[in-house]
Coordinates of C-alpha atoms in Angstrom, one line a residue:
M606 CA 9.0 16.5 26.7
D607 CA 11.3 18.6 24.4
L608 CA 14.3 16.5 25.3
E609 CA 12.3 13.3 24.5
I610 CA 11.3 14.8 21.1
Q611 CA 14.9 15.7 20.4
Q612 CA 15.9 12.1 21.2
I613 CA 13.3 10.7 18.9
Q614 CA 14.3 13.2 16.2
S615 CA 17.9 12.0 16.5
L616 CA 16.7 8.3 16.3
V617 CA 14.5 9.0 13.3
E618 CA 17.3 10.8 11.4
K619 CA 19.6 7.9 12.1
Q620 CA 17.1 5.2 11.1
A621 CA 15.8 7.1 8.0
S622 CA 19.2 7.6 6.6
F623 CA 18.7 4.7 4.2
V624 CA 15.5 6.2 2.6
S625 CA 17.3 8.5 0.1
R626 CA 19.9 5.8 -0.7
L627 CA 17.1 3.2 -1.3
T628 CA 15.1 5.5 -3.6
D629 CA 18.2 6.5 -5.5
E630 CA 19.1 2.9 -6.0
V631 CA 15.6 2.0 -7.2
G632 CA 15.7 5.1 -9.4
R633 CA 18.6 3.6 -11.3
V634 CA 16.1 1.2 -12.9
I635 CA 12.7 2.8 -12.4
V636 CA 12.3 6.0 -14.5
G637 CA 9.8 8.5 -13.0
Q638 CA 7.0 6.8 -10.9
K639 CA 8.3 8.6 -7.8
Y640 CA 4.8 8.6 -6.4
M641 CA 4.5 4.8 -6.7
V642 CA 7.9 4.1 -5.3
E643 CA 7.3 6.4 -2.3
R644 CA 3.9 4.9 -1.6
L645 CA 5.4 1.4 -1.8
L646 CA 7.9 2.4 0.9
I647 CA 5.2 3.9 3.0
G648 CA 3.2 0.6 2.9
L649 CA 6.4 -1.3 3.7
L650 CA 7.3 1.0 6.7
A651 CA 3.7 1.2 8.0
D652 CA 3.1 -2.6 7.6
G653 CA 0.2 -2.1 5.2
H654 CA -0.7 -3.7 1.9
I655 CA -1.2 -1.8 -1.4
L656 CA -3.7 -2.1 -4.2
I657 CA -2.6 -0.5 -7.5
E658 CA -4.9 0.3 -10.4
G659 CA -3.1 1.0 -13.7
V660 CA -2.8 -0.2 -17.2
P661 CA -0.1 -2.8 -18.1
G662 CA 3.5 -1.7 -18.7
L663 CA 3.8 0.9 -15.9
A664 CA 6.7 -0.9 -14.2
K665 CA 4.6 -2.1 -11.2
T666 CA 6.4 -5.5 -11.2
L667 CA 9.8 -4.0 -11.8
A668 CA 9.3 -1.5 -8.9
V669 CA 8.4 -4.1 -6.4
K670 CA 11.1 -6.5 -7.6
S671 CA 13.7 -3.6 -7.4
I672 CA 12.8 -2.7 -3.9
A673 CA 12.9 -6.3 -2.8
Q674 CA 16.4 -6.6 -4.3
A675 CA 17.5 -3.4 -2.6
I676 CA 16.6 -4.7 0.8
Q677 CA 17.7 -8.3 0.2
A678 CA 14.2 -9.7 0.6
G679 CA 12.3 -12.5 -1.1
F680 CA 10.0 -11.7 -4.0
K681 CA 7.3 -13.7 -5.7
R682 CA 5.0 -12.7 -8.5
I683 CA 1.8 -14.6 -8.7
Q684 CA -0.4 -14.3 -11.9
F685 CA -4.0 -14.6 -10.8
T686 CA -6.2 -16.5 -13.2
P687 CA -9.7 -17.9 -13.1
D688 CA -8.5 -21.5 -12.6
L689 CA -6.1 -20.6 -9.7
L690 CA -6.8 -22.6 -6.4
P691 CA -6.1 -21.5 -2.8
G692 CA -3.5 -24.2 -2.5
D693 CA -1.6 -22.7 -5.5
L694 CA -1.1 -19.7 -3.3
T695 CA -0.7 -20.9 0.2
G696 CA 0.7 -24.4 -0.4
T697 CA -0.6 -27.8 0.6
M698 CA 0.1 -31.1 2.4
I699 CA 1.8 -33.8 0.4
Y700 CA 2.5 -37.4 1.2
Q701 CA 6.2 -38.1 1.4
D702 CA 8.3 -40.8 3.0
G703 CA 5.3 -42.3 4.7
K704 CA 3.9 -39.1 6.2
F705 CA 2.2 -35.8 5.2
V706 CA 4.5 -32.8 5.0
A707 CA 3.8 -29.2 4.2
R708 CA 4.8 -27.8 0.9
K709 CA 4.7 -24.1 1.2
G710 CA 3.3 -22.0 -1.6
P711 CA 4.7 -18.8 -3.2
I712 CA 3.0 -16.6 -0.5
F713 CA 5.9 -17.4 1.8
A714 CA 8.0 -14.4 0.6
N715 CA 8.6 -10.9 1.9
F716 CA 7.1 -9.2 -1.2
I717 CA 4.1 -10.7 -3.1
L718 CA 3.0 -9.2 -6.4
A719 CA -0.6 -10.4 -6.8
D720 CA -1.0 -9.6 -10.5
E721 CA -4.6 -8.9 -11.6
I722 CA -6.1 -10.1 -8.3
N723 CA -9.6 -9.6 -9.7
R724 CA -9.1 -12.4 -12.2
A725 CA -9.1 -15.1 -9.5
P726 CA -12.3 -16.5 -7.9
A727 CA -13.4 -15.4 -4.4
K728 CA -11.9 -18.4 -2.6
V729 CA -8.4 -17.5 -3.8
Q730 CA -8.9 -13.8 -3.0
S731 CA -10.1 -14.8 0.5
A732 CA -7.0 -17.0 1.0
L733 CA -4.7 -14.1 0.1
L734 CA -6.6 -11.6 2.2
E735 CA -6.7 -13.9 5.2
A736 CA -2.9 -14.2 5.0
M737 CA -2.6 -10.5 4.7
Q738 CA -4.6 -9.9 7.8
E739 CA -3.3 -12.7 10.0
R740 CA 0.3 -12.8 8.7
Q741 CA 0.1 -16.6 8.9
V742 CA -1.1 -19.6 6.8
T743 CA -2.5 -22.9 8.1
L744 CA -1.6 -26.1 6.3
G745 CA -3.2 -29.2 7.7
D746 CA -3.2 -28.8 11.5
Q747 CA -0.1 -26.6 11.6
T748 CA 0.1 -22.8 11.4
Y749 CA 3.1 -21.2 9.8
P750 CA 4.0 -17.5 10.2
L751 CA 4.8 -15.5 7.1
P752 CA 8.2 -13.8 6.9
K753 CA 8.8 -10.3 8.2
P754 CA 8.5 -7.8 6.6
F755 CA 5.5 -9.0 4.5
L756 CA 4.0 -6.8 1.8
V757 CA 1.3 -7.6 -0.7
L758 CA 1.0 -5.5 -3.8
A759 CA -2.1 -6.4 -5.7
T760 CA -2.8 -5.0 -9.2
Q761 CA -6.0 -4.4 -11.0
N762 CA -6.3 -3.6 -14.7
P763 CA -8.9 -0.8 -15.2
I764 CA -9.5 -1.4 -18.9
E765 CA -10.4 -5.1 -19.0
Q766 CA -13.4 -6.2 -16.9
E767 CA -14.5 -9.2 -18.9
G768 CA -13.8 -12.4 -16.9
T769 CA -13.0 -10.7 -13.6
Y770 CA -14.3 -11.1 -10.1
P771 CA -14.3 -7.6 -8.6
L772 CA -13.1 -7.4 -5.0
P773 CA -15.9 -6.9 -2.5
E774 CA -15.7 -3.5 -0.6
A775 CA -15.0 -5.3 2.7
Q776 CA -12.0 -7.0 1.2
V777 CA -10.7 -3.9 -0.6
D778 CA -10.9 -2.1 2.8
R779 CA -8.0 -4.4 4.1
F780 CA -5.6 -2.6 1.8
M781 CA -3.9 0.3 3.4
L782 CA -3.4 2.2 0.2
K783 CA -5.0 2.2 -3.2
L784 CA -2.8 3.9 -5.8
K785 CA -3.8 5.1 -9.3
V786 CA -0.8 5.0 -11.5
D787 CA -0.8 6.9 -14.8
Y788 CA 1.4 7.0 -17.9
P789 CA 4.8 8.7 -17.6
D790 CA 5.3 12.1 -19.2
R791 CA 7.2 12.7 -22.5
E792 CA 10.5 13.3 -20.8
D793 CA 10.3 10.2 -18.7
E794 CA 9.2 8.2 -21.7
L795 CA 12.4 9.2 -23.6
K796 CA 14.5 8.1 -20.6
I797 CA 12.7 4.8 -20.4
Q798 CA 13.4 4.2 -24.1
D799 CA 17.1 4.9 -23.7
R800 CA 17.6 3.0 -20.4
M801 CA 15.6 -0.1 -21.3
T802 CA 17.1 -0.5 -24.8
A803 CA 20.7 0.0 -23.7
K804 CA 23.2 -2.9 -24.0
D805 CA 23.6 -3.0 -20.2
I806 CA 20.5 -2.5 -18.2
P807 CA 21.4 -1.2 -14.6
Q808 CA 21.2 -3.8 -11.8
I809 CA 20.0 -3.2 -8.3
N810 CA 22.5 -3.4 -5.5
A811 CA 21.6 -4.4 -1.9
I812 CA 21.4 -1.3 0.3
I813 CA 19.8 -2.6 3.5
T814 CA 18.4 -5.7 5.0
P815 CA 14.8 -6.7 6.2
E816 CA 16.1 -6.2 9.8
D817 CA 16.6 -2.5 9.0
I818 CA 13.0 -2.2 7.9
L819 CA 11.8 -3.8 11.2
K820 CA 14.0 -1.4 13.2
A821 CA 12.6 1.5 11.2
R822 CA 9.1 0.4 12.1
E823 CA 10.0 0.6 15.8
A824 CA 11.2 4.2 15.3
I825 CA 8.0 5.0 13.4
H826 CA 5.9 4.1 16.4
L827 CA 7.8 6.6 18.5
I828 CA 6.9 9.5 16.1
Y829 CA 4.8 12.1 17.8
V830 CA 1.3 12.8 16.7
D831 CA -0.3 15.9 18.3
E832 CA -3.8 15.7 19.6
K833 CA -4.8 18.4 17.1
V834 CA -3.6 16.2 14.3
K835 CA -5.4 13.2 15.7
N836 CA -8.6 15.2 15.9
Y837 CA -8.0 16.3 12.3
I838 CA -7.8 12.7 11.2
V839 CA -11.0 11.9 13.0
D840 CA -12.7 14.9 11.5
I841 CA -11.7 13.8 8.0
V842 CA -13.1 10.3 8.5
M843 CA -16.3 11.6 10.2
A844 CA -16.8 14.0 7.3
S845 CA -16.9 11.1 4.9
R846 CA -19.8 9.6 7.0
N847 CA -21.7 12.7 8.0
P848 CA -20.6 15.5 5.6
Q849 CA -23.6 17.7 6.5
K850 CA -22.1 18.2 10.0
Y851 CA -19.1 19.8 8.3
N852 CA -21.1 21.9 5.9
I853 CA -20.0 19.8 2.9
D854 CA -22.8 19.3 0.4
I855 CA -22.0 15.8 -0.7
K856 CA -24.3 13.7 1.4
D857 CA -26.3 12.4 -1.6
Y858 CA -23.1 11.2 -3.3
I859 CA -22.0 9.0 -0.5
A860 CA -23.6 5.6 0.2
Y861 CA -21.0 4.6 2.9
G862 CA -18.2 6.5 4.5
A863 CA -14.7 5.4 5.5
S864 CA -14.3 2.6 8.0
P865 CA -12.3 2.9 11.3
R866 CA -9.4 1.4 9.4
A867 CA -9.1 4.7 7.6
T868 CA -8.4 6.4 11.0
I869 CA -5.8 3.9 11.9
Y870 CA -4.1 3.9 8.5
L871 CA -4.1 7.7 8.3
N872 CA -2.2 7.8 11.6
L873 CA 0.3 5.1 10.6
A874 CA 0.9 6.2 7.1
G875 CA 1.3 9.8 8.3
R876 CA 4.0 8.6 10.7
A877 CA 5.7 6.7 7.9
L878 CA 5.7 9.7 5.6
A879 CA 7.1 11.9 8.4
F880 CA 9.8 9.3 9.0
M881 CA 10.7 9.3 5.3
R882 CA 11.1 13.1 5.4
G883 CA 13.3 12.8 8.5
R884 CA 10.8 14.3 11.0
A885 CA 9.9 13.0 14.5
Y886 CA 6.4 14.5 14.3
V887 CA 3.4 14.4 11.9
T888 CA 2.0 17.5 10.3
P889 CA -1.5 18.1 8.8
D890 CA 0.3 18.3 5.4
D891 CA 1.4 14.7 5.9
I892 CA -2.2 13.6 6.3
K893 CA -3.4 15.7 3.3
S894 CA -0.6 14.1 1.2
I895 CA -1.4 10.5 2.0
G896 CA -5.1 10.9 2.6
P897 CA -6.4 10.3 -1.0
D898 CA -4.6 7.0 -1.2
I899 CA -6.2 5.8 2.0
L900 CA -9.7 7.1 1.5
R901 CA -10.4 6.6 -2.3
H902 CA -11.3 2.9 -1.9
R903 CA -13.1 3.3 1.4
I904 CA -15.8 5.8 0.3
I905 CA -18.6 4.0 -1.5
L906 CA -20.5 6.3 -3.9
S907 CA -24.2 6.4 -4.4
Y908 CA -26.0 5.8 -7.7
E909 CA -26.6 9.5 -7.9
A910 CA -22.9 10.2 -7.7
E911 CA -22.2 7.7 -10.5
A912 CA -25.0 9.3 -12.6
E913 CA -23.4 12.7 -12.2
E914 CA -20.0 11.2 -13.0
Q915 CA -18.5 12.0 -9.6
T916 CA -15.4 10.1 -8.6
P917 CA -14.1 9.0 -5.1
D918 CA -11.1 11.3 -5.7
Q919 CA -13.4 14.3 -6.2
I920 CA -15.3 13.5 -3.1
V921 CA -12.1 13.1 -1.0
Q922 CA -10.8 16.4 -2.3
K923 CA -14.0 18.2 -1.3
I924 CA -13.6 16.7 2.2
F925 CA -10.0 17.9 2.5
D926 CA -10.9 21.3 1.1
S927 CA -13.7 21.8 3.6
V928 CA -12.4 20.3 6.9
E929 CA -10.6 22.9 9.0
V930 CA -6.8 22.3 9.2
P931 CA -5.3 22.7 12.7

């Protein structure tokens, strides 16, 4: 077993050698936002989609576009609006040269930025989320696979709610991570000013290829997760459903706990984080680090919690503070 772990460790170190080069290259354009860039890579490596909540101007589009350029992958930005139709996203059948042919939509790219997803009606949201889940699109009677890797980054603006169609909880649950991105600090703001007003803005160079990401995913599935860590993941998720069993006094604040997807994603994202840190095994700290991003949109608060101004992040933190760490 020790020999097998050593072999996996060697493989992980070899496959993960691009991580620092990739983050450094993206860092030539993106100032700060280390948290967002790291989480984007985790979603990419763990094959999970990401929902970002943040005000405009925080380099969300630039971050995704920069990563796409660094791995020589296709990138499409789709502005979601109330008049958007499912066909505008997935494509449609057109009559050409005496027959119907498929005209593929912008969703056929490696990276999709679904900007302000909550501004589009439910049918469009459903079309996107079906493609996210099935990794394929049906046009007419033909099904077309989406390219690999395939990552959807959807954004929501927290300050404008007029004219929006909030995502139902069941649809939000399909996103592996929900990130909350805040303003940069003063030092980073100065760097942004200097870099983005310079005569020559840095350009992203290609570092790796999509095939390297697919190989990395194979290595990630070999990363060791101890039974104690697996039980820790299950305890965290169960504590969100039955907190009283773990002596956590938050039962009245939770209407619904985390779904089984939380268990799956904690495991996969923990492996991806361990991979990025060059380790062939997952630690409880990996789970604690990635946990809030996986759980904050899966715990539905009660009216009492909202009345007392409790937030999902506060509830998640209480769970992690109370559940025994192996």
